[in-house]
Short mmCIF file of C-alpha atoms in Angstrom, two decimals:
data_model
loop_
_atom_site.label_atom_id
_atom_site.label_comp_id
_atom_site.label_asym_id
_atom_site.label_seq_id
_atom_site.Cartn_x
_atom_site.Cartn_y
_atom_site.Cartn_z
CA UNK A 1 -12.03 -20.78 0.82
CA UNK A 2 -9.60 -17.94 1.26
CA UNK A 3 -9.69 -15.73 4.70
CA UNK A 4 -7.04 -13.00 5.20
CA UNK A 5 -6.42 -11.60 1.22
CA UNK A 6 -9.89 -11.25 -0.19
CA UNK A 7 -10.49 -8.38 -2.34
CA UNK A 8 -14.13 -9.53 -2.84
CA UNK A 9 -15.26 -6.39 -4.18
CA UNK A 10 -12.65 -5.39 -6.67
CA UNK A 11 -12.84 -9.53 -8.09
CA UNK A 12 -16.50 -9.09 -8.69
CA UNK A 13 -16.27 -5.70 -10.34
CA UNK A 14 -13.16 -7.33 -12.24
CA UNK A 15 -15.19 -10.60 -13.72
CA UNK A 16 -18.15 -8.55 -14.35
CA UNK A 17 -16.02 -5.85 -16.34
CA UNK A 18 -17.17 -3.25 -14.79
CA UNK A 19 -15.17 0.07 -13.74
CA UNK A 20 -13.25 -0.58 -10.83
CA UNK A 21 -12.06 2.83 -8.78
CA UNK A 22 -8.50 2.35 -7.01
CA UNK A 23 -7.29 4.93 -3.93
CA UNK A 24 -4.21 5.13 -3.31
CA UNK A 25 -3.35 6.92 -0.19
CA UNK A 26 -0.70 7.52 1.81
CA UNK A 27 2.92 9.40 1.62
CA UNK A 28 5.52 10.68 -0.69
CA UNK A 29 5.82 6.89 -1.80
CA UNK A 30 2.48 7.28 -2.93
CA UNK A 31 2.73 10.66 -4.52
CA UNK A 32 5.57 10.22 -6.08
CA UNK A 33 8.57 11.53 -5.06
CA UNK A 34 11.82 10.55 -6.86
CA UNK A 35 10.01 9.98 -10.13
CA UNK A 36 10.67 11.79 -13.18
CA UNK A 37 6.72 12.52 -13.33
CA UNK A 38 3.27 11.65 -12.42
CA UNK A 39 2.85 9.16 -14.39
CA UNK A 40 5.88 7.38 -13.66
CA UNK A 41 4.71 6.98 -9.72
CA UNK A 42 3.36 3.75 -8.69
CA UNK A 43 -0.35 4.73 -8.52
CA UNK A 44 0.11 5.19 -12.72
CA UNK A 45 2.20 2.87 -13.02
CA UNK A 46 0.00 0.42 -11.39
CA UNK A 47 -3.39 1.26 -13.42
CA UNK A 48 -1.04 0.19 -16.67
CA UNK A 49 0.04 -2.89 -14.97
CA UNK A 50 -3.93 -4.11 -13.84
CA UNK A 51 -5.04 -3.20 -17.52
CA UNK A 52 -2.28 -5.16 -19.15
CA UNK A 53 -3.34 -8.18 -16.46
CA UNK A 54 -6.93 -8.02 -17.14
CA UNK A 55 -7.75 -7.48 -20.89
CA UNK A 56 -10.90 -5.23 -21.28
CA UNK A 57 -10.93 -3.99 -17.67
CA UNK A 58 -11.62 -0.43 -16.86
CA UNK A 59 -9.18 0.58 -14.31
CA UNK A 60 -8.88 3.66 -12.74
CA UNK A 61 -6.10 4.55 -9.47
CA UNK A 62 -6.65 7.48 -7.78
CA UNK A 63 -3.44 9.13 -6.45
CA UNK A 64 -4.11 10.73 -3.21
CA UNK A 65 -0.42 10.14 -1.54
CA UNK A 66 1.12 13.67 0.29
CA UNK A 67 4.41 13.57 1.15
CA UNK A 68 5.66 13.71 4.62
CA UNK A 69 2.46 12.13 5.92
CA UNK A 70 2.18 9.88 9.57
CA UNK A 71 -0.64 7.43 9.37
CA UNK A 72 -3.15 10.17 11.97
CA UNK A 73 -2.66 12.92 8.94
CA UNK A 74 -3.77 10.29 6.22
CA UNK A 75 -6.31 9.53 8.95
CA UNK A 76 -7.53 12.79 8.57
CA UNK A 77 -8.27 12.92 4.81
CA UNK A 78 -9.26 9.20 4.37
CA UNK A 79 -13.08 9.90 5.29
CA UNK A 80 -12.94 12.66 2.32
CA UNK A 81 -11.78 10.46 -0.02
CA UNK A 82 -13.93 7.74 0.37
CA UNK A 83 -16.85 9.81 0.00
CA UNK A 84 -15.29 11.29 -2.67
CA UNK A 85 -14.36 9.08 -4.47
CA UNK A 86 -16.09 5.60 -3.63
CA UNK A 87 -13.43 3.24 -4.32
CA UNK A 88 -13.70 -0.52 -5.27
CA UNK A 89 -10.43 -1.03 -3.62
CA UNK A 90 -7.94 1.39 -1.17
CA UNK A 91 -4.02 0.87 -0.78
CA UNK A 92 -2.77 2.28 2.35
CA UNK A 93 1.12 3.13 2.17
CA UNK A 94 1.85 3.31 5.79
CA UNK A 95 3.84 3.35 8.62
CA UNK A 96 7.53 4.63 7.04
CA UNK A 97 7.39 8.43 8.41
CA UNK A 98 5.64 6.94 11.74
CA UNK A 99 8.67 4.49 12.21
CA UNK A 100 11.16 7.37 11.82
CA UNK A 101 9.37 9.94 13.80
CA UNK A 102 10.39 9.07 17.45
CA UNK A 103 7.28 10.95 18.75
CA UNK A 104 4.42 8.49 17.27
CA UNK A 105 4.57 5.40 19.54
CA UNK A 106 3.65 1.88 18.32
CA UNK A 107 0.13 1.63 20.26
CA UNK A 108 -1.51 4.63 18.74
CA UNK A 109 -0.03 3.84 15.30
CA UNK A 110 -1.52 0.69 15.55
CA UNK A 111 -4.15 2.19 16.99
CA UNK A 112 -4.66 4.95 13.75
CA UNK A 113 -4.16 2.05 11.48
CA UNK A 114 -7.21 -0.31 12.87
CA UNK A 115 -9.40 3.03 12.98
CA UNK A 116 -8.89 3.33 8.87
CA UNK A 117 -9.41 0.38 8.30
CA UNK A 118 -12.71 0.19 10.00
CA UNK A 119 -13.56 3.86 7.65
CA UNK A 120 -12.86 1.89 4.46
CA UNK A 121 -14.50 -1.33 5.80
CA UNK A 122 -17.58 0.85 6.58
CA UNK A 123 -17.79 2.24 3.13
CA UNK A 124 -17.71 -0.88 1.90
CA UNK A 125 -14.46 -0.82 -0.41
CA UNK A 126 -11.81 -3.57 -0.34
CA UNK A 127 -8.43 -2.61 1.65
CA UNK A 128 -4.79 -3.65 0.78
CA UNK A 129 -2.32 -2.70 3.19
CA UNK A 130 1.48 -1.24 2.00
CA UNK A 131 3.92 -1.71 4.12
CA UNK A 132 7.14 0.64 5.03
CA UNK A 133 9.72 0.52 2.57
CA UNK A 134 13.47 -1.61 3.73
CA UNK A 135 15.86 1.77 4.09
CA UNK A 136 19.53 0.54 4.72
CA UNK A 137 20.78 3.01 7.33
CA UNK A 138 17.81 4.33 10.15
CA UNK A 139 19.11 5.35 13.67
CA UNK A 140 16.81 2.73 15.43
CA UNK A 141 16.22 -0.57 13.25
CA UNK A 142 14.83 -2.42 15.52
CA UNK A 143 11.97 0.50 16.01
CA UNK A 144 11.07 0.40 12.17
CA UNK A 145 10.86 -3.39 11.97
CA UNK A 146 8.34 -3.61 15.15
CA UNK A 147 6.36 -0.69 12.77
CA UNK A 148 6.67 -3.21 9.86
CA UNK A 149 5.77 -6.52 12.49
CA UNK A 150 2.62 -4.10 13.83
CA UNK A 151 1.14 -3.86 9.95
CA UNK A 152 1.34 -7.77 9.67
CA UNK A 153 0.17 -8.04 12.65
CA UNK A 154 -3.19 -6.09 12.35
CA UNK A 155 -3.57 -7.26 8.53
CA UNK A 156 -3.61 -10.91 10.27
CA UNK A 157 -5.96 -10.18 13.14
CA UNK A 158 -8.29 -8.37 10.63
CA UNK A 159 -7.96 -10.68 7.81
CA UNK A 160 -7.12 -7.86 5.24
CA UNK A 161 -3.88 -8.08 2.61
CA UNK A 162 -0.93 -6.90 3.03
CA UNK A 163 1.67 -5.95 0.39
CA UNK A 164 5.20 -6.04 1.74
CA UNK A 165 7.32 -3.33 0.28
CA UNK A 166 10.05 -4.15 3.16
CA UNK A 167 10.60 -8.03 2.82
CA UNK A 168 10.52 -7.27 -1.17
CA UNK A 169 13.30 -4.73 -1.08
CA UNK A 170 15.63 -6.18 1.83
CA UNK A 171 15.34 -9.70 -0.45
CA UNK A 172 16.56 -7.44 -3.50
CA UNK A 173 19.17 -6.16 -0.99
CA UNK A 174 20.64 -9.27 0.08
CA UNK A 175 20.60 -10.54 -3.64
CA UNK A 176 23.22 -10.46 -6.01
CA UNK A 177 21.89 -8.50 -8.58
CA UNK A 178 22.99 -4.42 -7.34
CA UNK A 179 20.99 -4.53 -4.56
CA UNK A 180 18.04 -1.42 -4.15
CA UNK A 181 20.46 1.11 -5.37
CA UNK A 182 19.41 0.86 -8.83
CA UNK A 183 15.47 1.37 -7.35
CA UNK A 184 16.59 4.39 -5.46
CA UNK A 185 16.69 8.39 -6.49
CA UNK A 186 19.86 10.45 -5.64
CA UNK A 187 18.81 10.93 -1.83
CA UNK A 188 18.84 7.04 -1.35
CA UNK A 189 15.38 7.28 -0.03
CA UNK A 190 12.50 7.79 -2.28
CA UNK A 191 11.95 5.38 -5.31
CA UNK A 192 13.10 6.16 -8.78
CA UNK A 193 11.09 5.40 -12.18
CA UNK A 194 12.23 1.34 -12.08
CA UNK A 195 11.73 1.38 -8.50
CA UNK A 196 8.08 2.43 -8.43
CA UNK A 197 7.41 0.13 -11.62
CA UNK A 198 9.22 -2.68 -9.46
CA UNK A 199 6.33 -2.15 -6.79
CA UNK A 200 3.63 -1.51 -9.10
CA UNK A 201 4.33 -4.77 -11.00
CA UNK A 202 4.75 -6.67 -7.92
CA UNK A 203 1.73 -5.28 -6.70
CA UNK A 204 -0.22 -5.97 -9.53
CA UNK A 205 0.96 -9.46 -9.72
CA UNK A 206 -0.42 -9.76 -6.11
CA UNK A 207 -3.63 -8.36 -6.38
CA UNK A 208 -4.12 -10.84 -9.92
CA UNK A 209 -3.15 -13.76 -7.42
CA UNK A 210 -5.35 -12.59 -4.79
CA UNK A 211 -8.68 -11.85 -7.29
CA UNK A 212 -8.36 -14.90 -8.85
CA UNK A 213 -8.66 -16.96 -6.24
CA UNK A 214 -11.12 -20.00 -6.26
CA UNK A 215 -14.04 -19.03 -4.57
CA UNK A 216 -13.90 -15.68 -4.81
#
Protein backbone atom coordinates (compact mmCIF):
# COMPACT_ATOMS: atom_id res chain seq x y z
CA UNK A 1 0.00 0.00 0.00
CA UNK A 2 1.39 3.39 -0.84
CA UNK A 3 2.03 6.11 2.16
CA UNK A 4 3.67 9.46 1.29
CA UNK A 5 2.16 10.22 -2.63
CA UNK A 6 -1.50 9.41 -2.38
CA UNK A 7 -3.77 11.58 -4.20
CA UNK A 8 -6.75 9.48 -2.98
CA UNK A 9 -9.24 11.92 -3.86
CA UNK A 10 -8.30 13.09 -7.29
CA UNK A 11 -7.77 8.84 -8.25
CA UNK A 12 -11.30 8.22 -7.20
CA UNK A 13 -12.81 11.20 -8.97
CA UNK A 14 -10.40 10.09 -11.95
CA UNK A 15 -11.74 6.20 -12.20
CA UNK A 16 -15.18 7.27 -11.57
CA UNK A 17 -14.98 10.02 -14.44
CA UNK A 18 -16.15 12.47 -12.69
CA UNK A 19 -15.02 16.33 -12.82
CA UNK A 20 -11.99 16.74 -11.03
CA UNK A 21 -11.19 20.65 -9.90
CA UNK A 22 -7.26 21.42 -9.86
CA UNK A 23 -5.77 24.75 -7.77
CA UNK A 24 -2.92 25.83 -8.60
CA UNK A 25 -1.47 28.33 -6.28
CA UNK A 26 1.44 29.93 -5.69
CA UNK A 27 3.89 32.60 -7.56
CA UNK A 28 4.80 34.05 -10.85
CA UNK A 29 5.77 30.32 -11.76
CA UNK A 30 2.33 29.64 -11.33
CA UNK A 31 0.86 32.62 -13.05
CA UNK A 32 2.80 32.63 -15.67
CA UNK A 33 5.40 34.82 -16.16
CA UNK A 34 7.77 34.38 -19.15
CA UNK A 35 5.06 32.79 -21.25
CA UNK A 36 3.84 34.11 -24.37
CA UNK A 37 0.15 33.77 -22.80
CA UNK A 38 -2.18 32.24 -20.42
CA UNK A 39 -2.57 29.42 -21.86
CA UNK A 40 0.88 28.62 -22.44
CA UNK A 41 1.59 28.67 -18.37
CA UNK A 42 1.84 25.45 -16.67
CA UNK A 43 -1.58 25.48 -14.94
CA UNK A 44 -3.04 25.25 -18.93
CA UNK A 45 -0.64 23.52 -19.99
CA UNK A 46 -1.12 20.94 -17.43
CA UNK A 47 -5.12 20.51 -17.80
CA UNK A 48 -4.08 19.48 -21.68
CA UNK A 49 -1.52 17.15 -20.47
CA UNK A 50 -4.10 15.19 -17.64
CA UNK A 51 -6.82 15.09 -20.49
CA UNK A 52 -4.50 13.63 -23.06
CA UNK A 53 -3.40 10.99 -20.01
CA UNK A 54 -6.81 10.10 -19.05
CA UNK A 55 -9.20 9.72 -22.08
CA UNK A 56 -12.76 10.99 -21.16
CA UNK A 57 -11.71 12.82 -17.98
CA UNK A 58 -13.07 16.18 -17.15
CA UNK A 59 -10.25 18.23 -16.00
CA UNK A 60 -10.31 21.52 -14.90
CA UNK A 61 -6.86 23.67 -13.24
CA UNK A 62 -7.56 26.62 -11.65
CA UNK A 63 -4.77 29.25 -11.97
CA UNK A 64 -4.52 31.19 -8.86
CA UNK A 65 -0.49 31.87 -8.96
CA UNK A 66 0.49 35.96 -8.20
CA UNK A 67 3.70 36.85 -8.88
CA UNK A 68 6.14 37.94 -6.33
CA UNK A 69 4.40 35.86 -3.65
CA UNK A 70 6.33 34.33 -0.14
CA UNK A 71 4.58 31.25 1.06
CA UNK A 72 2.62 33.70 4.35
CA UNK A 73 0.97 35.87 1.26
CA UNK A 74 -0.27 32.59 -0.54
CA UNK A 75 -1.12 31.73 3.07
CA UNK A 76 -3.33 34.45 3.08
CA UNK A 77 -5.53 33.69 0.04
CA UNK A 78 -5.41 29.83 0.28
CA UNK A 79 -8.54 29.69 2.76
CA UNK A 80 -10.48 31.80 -0.12
CA UNK A 81 -9.75 29.58 -2.60
CA UNK A 82 -10.60 26.52 -1.15
CA UNK A 83 -13.91 27.68 -0.32
CA UNK A 84 -14.10 28.99 -3.47
CA UNK A 85 -13.35 26.80 -5.37
CA UNK A 86 -13.43 23.21 -3.66
CA UNK A 87 -10.68 21.51 -5.32
CA UNK A 88 -10.14 17.70 -5.85
CA UNK A 89 -6.51 18.35 -5.79
CA UNK A 90 -4.11 21.73 -4.83
CA UNK A 91 -0.42 22.30 -6.17
CA UNK A 92 1.49 24.53 -4.00
CA UNK A 93 4.50 26.29 -5.92
CA UNK A 94 6.54 27.31 -3.02
CA UNK A 95 9.39 28.38 -1.36
CA UNK A 96 11.53 30.23 -4.47
CA UNK A 97 10.80 34.06 -3.39
CA UNK A 98 11.09 32.81 0.44
CA UNK A 99 14.64 31.34 -0.34
CA UNK A 100 15.75 34.64 -1.95
CA UNK A 101 14.21 36.99 0.47
CA UNK A 102 16.84 37.09 3.34
CA UNK A 103 14.11 38.32 5.78
CA UNK A 104 11.80 34.99 5.84
CA UNK A 105 13.80 32.51 7.99
CA UNK A 106 13.61 28.71 7.49
CA UNK A 107 11.43 27.94 10.79
CA UNK A 108 8.49 30.09 9.99
CA UNK A 109 8.61 29.09 6.31
CA UNK A 110 8.40 25.77 7.36
CA UNK A 111 6.26 26.78 9.73
CA UNK A 112 3.65 28.68 6.90
CA UNK A 113 4.06 25.64 4.81
CA UNK A 114 2.72 22.88 7.53
CA UNK A 115 -0.14 25.52 8.40
CA UNK A 116 -1.46 25.17 4.48
CA UNK A 117 -1.23 22.14 4.37
CA UNK A 118 -3.32 21.43 7.35
CA UNK A 119 -6.14 24.27 5.42
CA UNK A 120 -6.22 21.99 2.36
CA UNK A 121 -6.10 18.76 4.47
CA UNK A 122 -9.11 20.20 6.40
CA UNK A 123 -11.12 20.83 3.33
CA UNK A 124 -10.58 17.66 2.36
CA UNK A 125 -8.74 18.11 -1.15
CA UNK A 126 -5.58 16.19 -2.09
CA UNK A 127 -2.16 18.32 -1.86
CA UNK A 128 0.94 18.09 -4.19
CA UNK A 129 3.75 20.06 -3.17
CA UNK A 130 6.09 22.20 -5.99
CA UNK A 131 9.19 22.76 -5.15
CA UNK A 132 11.61 25.97 -5.88
CA UNK A 133 12.87 26.07 -9.21
CA UNK A 134 17.22 25.21 -9.71
CA UNK A 135 18.39 29.08 -10.64
CA UNK A 136 22.18 28.97 -11.62
CA UNK A 137 23.55 32.11 -9.97
CA UNK A 138 21.73 33.12 -6.21
CA UNK A 139 23.96 35.07 -3.68
CA UNK A 140 23.50 32.33 -0.95
CA UNK A 141 23.12 28.64 -2.46
CA UNK A 142 23.41 26.95 0.29
CA UNK A 143 20.25 29.09 1.83
CA UNK A 144 17.95 28.05 -1.21
CA UNK A 145 18.86 24.36 -1.08
CA UNK A 146 18.05 24.10 2.89
CA UNK A 147 14.48 25.94 1.47
CA UNK A 148 14.34 23.08 -1.13
CA UNK A 149 15.65 20.20 1.80
CA UNK A 150 12.74 21.95 4.26
CA UNK A 151 9.82 21.09 1.43
CA UNK A 152 11.09 17.37 1.30
CA UNK A 153 11.37 17.37 4.50
CA UNK A 154 7.75 18.32 5.61
CA UNK A 155 6.24 16.40 2.42
CA UNK A 156 8.04 13.25 4.20
CA UNK A 157 6.95 13.87 7.77
CA UNK A 158 3.37 14.54 6.45
CA UNK A 159 3.23 11.91 3.90
CA UNK A 160 2.04 14.32 1.07
CA UNK A 161 3.83 14.45 -2.69
CA UNK A 162 6.17 16.40 -3.69
CA UNK A 163 7.05 17.47 -7.26
CA UNK A 164 10.66 18.53 -7.59
CA UNK A 165 11.07 21.37 -9.99
CA UNK A 166 14.83 21.82 -8.57
CA UNK A 167 16.37 18.21 -8.90
CA UNK A 168 14.44 18.18 -12.49
CA UNK A 169 16.09 21.32 -13.78
CA UNK A 170 19.73 21.06 -12.12
CA UNK A 171 19.64 17.23 -13.83
CA UNK A 172 18.75 19.12 -17.22
CA UNK A 173 21.63 21.46 -16.20
CA UNK A 174 24.28 19.07 -15.72
CA UNK A 175 23.13 17.17 -18.97
CA UNK A 176 24.41 17.48 -22.24
CA UNK A 177 21.62 18.53 -24.07
CA UNK A 178 21.80 22.91 -23.67
CA UNK A 179 21.24 22.82 -20.29
CA UNK A 180 17.91 25.10 -18.80
CA UNK A 181 18.72 27.88 -21.10
CA UNK A 182 16.49 26.75 -23.72
CA UNK A 183 13.54 26.50 -20.68
CA UNK A 184 14.34 30.00 -19.65
CA UNK A 185 12.78 33.63 -20.84
CA UNK A 186 15.21 36.55 -21.59
CA UNK A 187 15.71 37.45 -17.75
CA UNK A 188 17.12 33.84 -17.11
CA UNK A 189 14.61 33.44 -14.42
CA UNK A 190 11.05 32.78 -15.19
CA UNK A 191 10.10 29.80 -17.53
CA UNK A 192 9.44 30.19 -21.19
CA UNK A 193 6.58 28.33 -23.31
CA UNK A 194 8.85 24.78 -23.49
CA UNK A 195 9.86 25.35 -20.06
CA UNK A 196 6.41 25.44 -18.45
CA UNK A 197 5.26 22.50 -20.89
CA UNK A 198 8.56 20.68 -19.59
CA UNK A 199 6.99 20.95 -15.95
CA UNK A 200 3.53 20.44 -16.86
CA UNK A 201 4.36 17.18 -18.69
CA UNK A 202 6.56 16.05 -16.02
CA UNK A 203 4.03 16.83 -13.67
CA UNK A 204 1.42 15.16 -15.31
CA UNK A 205 3.43 12.10 -15.80
CA UNK A 206 3.79 12.13 -11.94
CA UNK A 207 0.49 12.60 -10.85
CA UNK A 208 -0.60 9.47 -13.67
CA UNK A 209 2.14 7.41 -11.69
CA UNK A 210 0.96 8.44 -8.43
CA UNK A 211 -3.15 7.84 -9.23
CA UNK A 212 -2.56 4.74 -10.61
CA UNK A 213 -1.13 3.18 -8.03
CA UNK A 214 -2.32 -0.33 -6.79
CA UNK A 215 -4.46 0.16 -4.04
CA UNK A 216 -5.46 3.34 -4.50
Amino acid sequence: MPTRGALRRTAARLRAKMPVHVLAIGSSSTQGIGASSPAAAYPARLELALEQRFPGANVEVINAGKAGETADRTLERLNAELDRIKPDLVLWQVGTNDALNASVSEPKFEAVVERGILSIERHKSDVLLVDPQFIKKVVDPARYERFVQTLERVAEKEHICLFSRYHLMKTLEASADGGVEPLLAPDGLHMNDAGYACIAERLAGQIQNIVTQPGL
